[in-house]
Amino acid sequence: MTPAPLSDDPNGRHRDPVTGAVTEEALLHFLDAVLGMAEPVGPQVGMLCLGIDDLDQITARHGTAVRDATLLGIADRMHERIRVQDLVGRVDGGFGICLADIFPAQAVSAAERLLRAIRGHPVPTPIGALRLTCSIGLVLSRGGAEGAPALLDRARALRNAAQRAGGDGLVTSLQAGRP
C-alpha cells in the first residue's frame, strides 16, 4: 500500500524547477508515510540515493546550462524506469528514490538497471551528448523505529562510499548482511 500522491502543487514548492522531481522535503514526507505503512514481514521499503559522478567538474568546465541538462536527462531516465508506486526526489546534488513495497532482490535489480541505463545512454546537453556514470547507495527498512531522515542518511553514506570507491557502482546495506 502506498500513500496518496502529492497534490498538483500549483505553486511548485514541492518540485525541483529544473527536473520536476520532488524536493528532498517532499521525498522525506513520502518516505515517512511509506515507512509508517510497512509490515514486519514481506516487502520492505527501499531508499536509493544516486549521485552523478563528476557532476561538479562538468559544471565547472561547462556551466550551469550543461549541469541542468544533465540533471534533467538523468531525472527522465529515472522516471522512465521506476514503478508507479515509487517516488523520485532531489537529494543533495543528485537524486533519491523511495522504493515502496519492494523485496531485496527487486531493489538491487532496480539499482543495477539504473546504473546500466545511465552508463549506456549518453545524455543530450547543449555541448552534445555526455556519457555519464553514477554512484548509488541502497538501503532497505521495515519501518519501526527508523525514521525517514535516518534511512536517507544511511543511503547517502552508502552513495558516498560508492563515490569514494571510484564511482560507477552500487553499495548496499545488503552486502554487509543488514536489511
PDB file of C-alpha atoms in Angstrom:
ATOM      1  CA  MET A   1       0.000   0.000   0.000  1.00  0.00           C
ATOM      2  CA  THR A   2       1.345   3.439  -0.864  1.00  0.00           C
ATOM      3  CA  PRO A   3       0.272   6.877   0.298  1.00  0.00           C
ATOM      4  CA  ALA A   4      -1.702   9.189  -1.923  1.00  0.00           C
ATOM      5  CA  PRO A   5       0.462  11.115  -4.392  1.00  0.00           C
ATOM      6  CA  LEU A   6       1.416  14.712  -3.776  1.00  0.00           C
ATOM      7  CA  SER A   7      -1.160  17.269  -4.842  1.00  0.00           C
ATOM      8  CA  ASP A   8      -0.794  19.026  -8.171  1.00  0.00           C
ATOM      9  CA  ASP A   9       1.303  21.576  -6.272  1.00  0.00           C
ATOM     10  CA  PRO A  10       0.247  24.631  -8.312  1.00  0.00           C
ATOM     11  CA  ASN A  11       2.892  26.832  -6.658  1.00  0.00           C
ATOM     12  CA  GLY A  12       5.677  24.352  -7.383  1.00  0.00           C
ATOM     13  CA  ARG A  13       7.093  24.476  -3.889  1.00  0.00           C
ATOM     14  CA  HIS A  14       7.384  20.678  -3.647  1.00  0.00           C
ATOM     15  CA  ARG A  15       9.075  20.244  -7.036  1.00  0.00           C
ATOM     16  CA  ASP A  16      12.571  20.942  -8.277  1.00  0.00           C
ATOM     17  CA  PRO A  17      12.250  23.593 -11.012  1.00  0.00           C
ATOM     18  CA  VAL A  18      14.928  22.000 -13.225  1.00  0.00           C
ATOM     19  CA  THR A  19      13.991  18.316 -13.135  1.00  0.00           C
ATOM     20  CA  GLY A  20      10.392  18.191 -11.939  1.00  0.00           C
ATOM     21  CA  ALA A  21      11.419  15.695  -9.246  1.00  0.00           C
ATOM     22  CA  VAL A  22      10.022  16.347  -5.784  1.00  0.00           C
ATOM     23  CA  THR A  23      12.095  18.255  -3.251  1.00  0.00           C
ATOM     24  CA  GLU A  24      14.009  16.447  -0.531  1.00  0.00           C
ATOM     25  CA  GLU A  25      11.424  17.655   1.990  1.00  0.00           C
ATOM     26  CA  ALA A  26       8.577  16.139  -0.046  1.00  0.00           C
ATOM     27  CA  LEU A  27      10.542  12.912  -0.569  1.00  0.00           C
ATOM     28  CA  LEU A  28      11.102  12.602   3.197  1.00  0.00           C
ATOM     29  CA  HIS A  29       7.384  13.185   3.820  1.00  0.00           C
ATOM     30  CA  PHE A  30       6.508  10.408   1.338  1.00  0.00           C
ATOM     31  CA  LEU A  31       9.187   8.089   2.769  1.00  0.00           C
ATOM     32  CA  ASP A  32       7.869   8.653   6.294  1.00  0.00           C
ATOM     33  CA  ALA A  33       4.349   7.743   5.160  1.00  0.00           C
ATOM     34  CA  VAL A  34       5.566   4.592   3.388  1.00  0.00           C
ATOM     35  CA  LEU A  35       7.638   3.561   6.423  1.00  0.00           C
ATOM     36  CA  GLY A  36       4.555   4.056   8.594  1.00  0.00           C
ATOM     37  CA  MET A  37       2.665   1.507   6.487  1.00  0.00           C
ATOM     38  CA  ALA A  38       5.486  -1.053   6.338  1.00  0.00           C
ATOM     39  CA  GLU A  39       4.715  -4.545   7.587  1.00  0.00           C
ATOM     40  CA  PRO A  40       7.054  -6.645   9.766  1.00  0.00           C
ATOM     41  CA  VAL A  41       7.165  -9.382   7.091  1.00  0.00           C
ATOM     42  CA  GLY A  42       7.048  -9.356   3.309  1.00  0.00           C
ATOM     43  CA  PRO A  43       8.142  -6.461   1.116  1.00  0.00           C
ATOM     44  CA  GLN A  44      10.317  -3.745   2.598  1.00  0.00           C
ATOM     45  CA  VAL A  45      10.826  -0.035   1.966  1.00  0.00           C
ATOM     46  CA  GLY A  46      13.892   0.909  -0.033  1.00  0.00           C
ATOM     47  CA  MET A  47      15.755   4.202  -0.205  1.00  0.00           C
ATOM     48  CA  LEU A  48      18.109   4.674  -3.120  1.00  0.00           C
ATOM     49  CA  CYS A  49      20.469   7.660  -3.232  1.00  0.00           C
ATOM     50  CA  LEU A  50      22.085   8.427  -6.614  1.00  0.00           C
ATOM     51  CA  GLY A  51      24.945  10.810  -7.304  1.00  0.00           C
ATOM     52  CA  ILE A  52      26.112  11.693 -10.811  1.00  0.00           C
ATOM     53  CA  ASP A  53      29.847  11.046 -10.947  1.00  0.00           C
ATOM     54  CA  ASP A  54      31.961  14.136 -11.714  1.00  0.00           C
ATOM     55  CA  LEU A  55      28.954  16.485 -11.877  1.00  0.00           C
ATOM     56  CA  ASP A  56      30.928  19.223 -10.106  1.00  0.00           C
ATOM     57  CA  GLN A  57      33.684  19.026 -12.734  1.00  0.00           C
ATOM     58  CA  ILE A  58      31.126  19.075 -15.569  1.00  0.00           C
ATOM     59  CA  THR A  59      29.557  22.188 -14.037  1.00  0.00           C
ATOM     60  CA  ALA A  60      32.924  23.906 -13.520  1.00  0.00           C
ATOM     61  CA  ARG A  61      34.017  23.170 -17.074  1.00  0.00           C
ATOM     62  CA  HIS A  62      30.760  23.745 -18.979  1.00  0.00           C
ATOM     63  CA  GLY A  63      28.468  25.813 -16.743  1.00  0.00           C
ATOM     64  CA  THR A  64      25.026  25.525 -15.234  1.00  0.00           C
ATOM     65  CA  ALA A  65      23.147  25.042 -18.522  1.00  0.00           C
ATOM     66  CA  VAL A  66      25.027  21.784 -19.118  1.00  0.00           C
ATOM     67  CA  ARG A  67      24.582  20.778 -15.467  1.00  0.00           C
ATOM     68  CA  ASP A  68      20.836  21.416 -15.678  1.00  0.00           C
ATOM     69  CA  ALA A  69      20.545  19.440 -18.932  1.00  0.00           C
ATOM     70  CA  THR A  70      22.477  16.607 -17.285  1.00  0.00           C
ATOM     71  CA  LEU A  71      20.186  16.601 -14.245  1.00  0.00           C
ATOM     72  CA  LEU A  72      17.080  16.696 -16.438  1.00  0.00           C
ATOM     73  CA  GLY A  73      18.352  13.823 -18.577  1.00  0.00           C
ATOM     74  CA  ILE A  74      19.090  11.680 -15.538  1.00  0.00           C
ATOM     75  CA  ALA A  75      15.716  12.546 -13.973  1.00  0.00           C
ATOM     76  CA  ASP A  76      13.985  11.483 -17.187  1.00  0.00           C
ATOM     77  CA  ARG A  77      15.831   8.138 -17.135  1.00  0.00           C
ATOM     78  CA  MET A  78      14.833   7.583 -13.538  1.00  0.00           C
ATOM     79  CA  HIS A  79      11.170   8.424 -14.133  1.00  0.00           C
ATOM     80  CA  GLU A  80      11.096   6.047 -17.121  1.00  0.00           C
ATOM     81  CA  ARG A  81      12.417   3.169 -15.028  1.00  0.00           C
ATOM     82  CA  ILE A  82      10.596   3.360 -11.719  1.00  0.00           C
ATOM     83  CA  ARG A  83       7.326   1.763 -10.738  1.00  0.00           C
ATOM     84  CA  VAL A  84       4.189   3.846 -10.305  1.00  0.00           C
ATOM     85  CA  GLN A  85       4.326   3.472  -6.507  1.00  0.00           C
ATOM     86  CA  ASP A  86       7.903   4.811  -6.236  1.00  0.00           C
ATOM     87  CA  LEU A  87       8.913   8.471  -5.982  1.00  0.00           C
ATOM     88  CA  VAL A  88      11.956  10.324  -7.376  1.00  0.00           C
ATOM     89  CA  GLY A  89      13.241  13.346  -5.474  1.00  0.00           C
ATOM     90  CA  ARG A  90      16.231  15.670  -5.470  1.00  0.00           C
ATOM     91  CA  VAL A  91      18.754  14.814  -2.759  1.00  0.00           C
ATOM     92  CA  ASP A  92      21.907  16.880  -2.373  1.00  0.00           C
ATOM     93  CA  GLY A  93      23.256  17.422  -5.904  1.00  0.00           C
ATOM     94  CA  GLY A  94      21.694  14.197  -7.163  1.00  0.00           C
ATOM     95  CA  PHE A  95      18.570  12.160  -6.611  1.00  0.00           C
ATOM     96  CA  GLY A  96      16.810   9.815  -4.237  1.00  0.00           C
ATOM     97  CA  ILE A  97      14.132   7.232  -4.924  1.00  0.00           C
ATOM     98  CA  CYS A  98      11.737   5.864  -2.335  1.00  0.00           C
ATOM     99  CA  LEU A  99      11.036   2.263  -3.338  1.00  0.00           C
ATOM    100  CA  ALA A 100       7.740   1.322  -1.720  1.00  0.00           C
ATOM    101  CA  ASP A 101       6.872  -2.329  -1.080  1.00  0.00           C
ATOM    102  CA  ILE A 102       9.930  -3.983  -2.579  1.00  0.00           C
ATOM    103  CA  PHE A 103      11.842  -7.188  -1.947  1.00  0.00           C
ATOM    104  CA  PRO A 104      15.645  -7.020  -1.589  1.00  0.00           C
ATOM    105  CA  ALA A 105      16.406  -8.730  -4.915  1.00  0.00           C
ATOM    106  CA  GLN A 106      13.999  -6.383  -6.718  1.00  0.00           C
ATOM    107  CA  ALA A 107      15.628  -3.323  -5.139  1.00  0.00           C
ATOM    108  CA  VAL A 108      19.130  -4.431  -6.129  1.00  0.00           C
ATOM    109  CA  SER A 109      17.942  -5.213  -9.675  1.00  0.00           C
ATOM    110  CA  ALA A 110      16.308  -1.781  -9.953  1.00  0.00           C
ATOM    111  CA  ALA A 111      19.524  -0.064  -8.836  1.00  0.00           C
ATOM    112  CA  GLU A 112      21.619  -2.116 -11.263  1.00  0.00           C
ATOM    113  CA  ARG A 113      19.223  -1.258 -14.127  1.00  0.00           C
ATOM    114  CA  LEU A 114      19.622   2.445 -13.322  1.00  0.00           C
ATOM    115  CA  LEU A 115      23.412   2.124 -13.363  1.00  0.00           C
ATOM    116  CA  ARG A 116      23.278   0.452 -16.789  1.00  0.00           C
ATOM    117  CA  ALA A 117      20.728   2.923 -18.183  1.00  0.00           C
ATOM    118  CA  ILE A 118      22.849   5.907 -17.195  1.00  0.00           C
ATOM    119  CA  ARG A 119      26.149   4.341 -18.273  1.00  0.00           C
ATOM    120  CA  GLY A 120      24.777   3.015 -21.556  1.00  0.00           C
ATOM    121  CA  HIS A 121      22.927   6.020 -22.946  1.00  0.00           C
ATOM    122  CA  PRO A 122      24.560   9.448 -23.303  1.00  0.00           C
ATOM    123  CA  VAL A 123      22.549  12.417 -22.037  1.00  0.00           C
ATOM    124  CA  PRO A 124      21.848  15.246 -24.512  1.00  0.00           C
ATOM    125  CA  THR A 125      23.229  18.636 -23.427  1.00  0.00           C
ATOM    126  CA  PRO A 126      23.943  21.985 -25.115  1.00  0.00           C
ATOM    127  CA  ILE A 127      27.537  20.828 -25.798  1.00  0.00           C
ATOM    128  CA  GLY A 128      26.472  17.451 -27.193  1.00  0.00           C
ATOM    129  CA  ALA A 129      25.687  14.078 -25.684  1.00  0.00           C
ATOM    130  CA  LEU A 130      27.607  13.278 -22.485  1.00  0.00           C
ATOM    131  CA  ARG A 131      28.475   9.786 -21.328  1.00  0.00           C
ATOM    132  CA  LEU A 132      27.875   9.638 -17.599  1.00  0.00           C
ATOM    133  CA  THR A 133      28.194   7.253 -14.714  1.00  0.00           C
ATOM    134  CA  CYS A 134      26.649   7.352 -11.282  1.00  0.00           C
ATOM    135  CA  SER A 135      27.150   6.085  -7.758  1.00  0.00           C
ATOM    136  CA  ILE A 136      24.245   4.552  -5.868  1.00  0.00           C
ATOM    137  CA  GLY A 137      23.651   3.787  -2.205  1.00  0.00           C
ATOM    138  CA  LEU A 138      20.725   1.480  -1.380  1.00  0.00           C
ATOM    139  CA  VAL A 139      19.180   0.619   1.978  1.00  0.00           C
ATOM    140  CA  LEU A 140      16.061  -1.279   2.994  1.00  0.00           C
ATOM    141  CA  SER A 141      13.882  -0.986   6.071  1.00  0.00           C
ATOM    142  CA  ARG A 142      10.761  -2.454   7.609  1.00  0.00           C
ATOM    143  CA  GLY A 143       9.891   0.822   9.302  1.00  0.00           C
ATOM    144  CA  GLY A 144       9.707   0.626  13.049  1.00  0.00           C
ATOM    145  CA  ALA A 145      11.947   2.980  14.993  1.00  0.00           C
ATOM    146  CA  GLU A 146      13.996   4.106  11.985  1.00  0.00           C
ATOM    147  CA  GLY A 147      12.551   7.277  10.510  1.00  0.00           C
ATOM    148  CA  ALA A 148      12.859   8.728   7.027  1.00  0.00           C
ATOM    149  CA  PRO A 149      15.812  11.053   7.791  1.00  0.00           C
ATOM    150  CA  ALA A 150      17.854   8.176   9.255  1.00  0.00           C
ATOM    151  CA  LEU A 151      17.101   5.936   6.272  1.00  0.00           C
ATOM    152  CA  LEU A 152      18.062   8.696   3.834  1.00  0.00           C
ATOM    153  CA  ASP A 153      21.268   9.350   5.799  1.00  0.00           C
ATOM    154  CA  ARG A 154      22.220   5.669   5.528  1.00  0.00           C
ATOM    155  CA  ALA A 155      21.568   5.701   1.762  1.00  0.00           C
ATOM    156  CA  ARG A 156      23.657   8.894   1.425  1.00  0.00           C
ATOM    157  CA  ALA A 157      26.540   7.317   3.328  1.00  0.00           C
ATOM    158  CA  LEU A 158      26.494   4.294   1.017  1.00  0.00           C
ATOM    159  CA  ARG A 159      26.322   6.534  -2.078  1.00  0.00           C
ATOM    160  CA  ASN A 160      29.338   8.427  -0.746  1.00  0.00           C
ATOM    161  CA  ALA A 161      31.141   5.107  -0.219  1.00  0.00           C
ATOM    162  CA  ALA A 162      30.408   4.166  -3.851  1.00  0.00           C
ATOM    163  CA  GLN A 163      31.856   7.511  -4.971  1.00  0.00           C
ATOM    164  CA  ARG A 164      34.984   7.049  -2.819  1.00  0.00           C
ATOM    165  CA  ALA A 165      35.435   3.597  -4.366  1.00  0.00           C
ATOM    166  CA  GLY A 166      35.766   5.207  -7.804  1.00  0.00           C
ATOM    167  CA  GLY A 167      32.145   5.724  -8.809  1.00  0.00           C
ATOM    168  CA  ASP A 168      30.049   3.871 -11.370  1.00  0.00           C
ATOM    169  CA  GLY A 169      28.842   1.416  -8.770  1.00  0.00           C
ATOM    170  CA  LEU A 170      26.317   0.315  -6.204  1.00  0.00           C
ATOM    171  CA  VAL A 171      26.893  -0.059  -2.475  1.00  0.00           C
ATOM    172  CA  THR A 172      24.068  -1.585  -0.498  1.00  0.00           C
ATOM    173  CA  SER A 173      23.499  -2.441   3.139  1.00  0.00           C
ATOM    174  CA  LEU A 174      22.611  -5.954   1.975  1.00  0.00           C
ATOM    175  CA  GLN A 175      26.292  -6.620   1.249  1.00  0.00           C
ATOM    176  CA  ALA A 176      27.006  -6.162   4.932  1.00  0.00           C
ATOM    177  CA  GLY A 177      24.195  -8.531   5.890  1.00  0.00           C
ATOM    178  CA  ARG A 178      21.985  -5.696   7.111  1.00  0.00           C
ATOM    179  CA  PRO A 179      18.486  -5.343   5.670  1.00  0.00           C
TER     180      PRO A 179
END
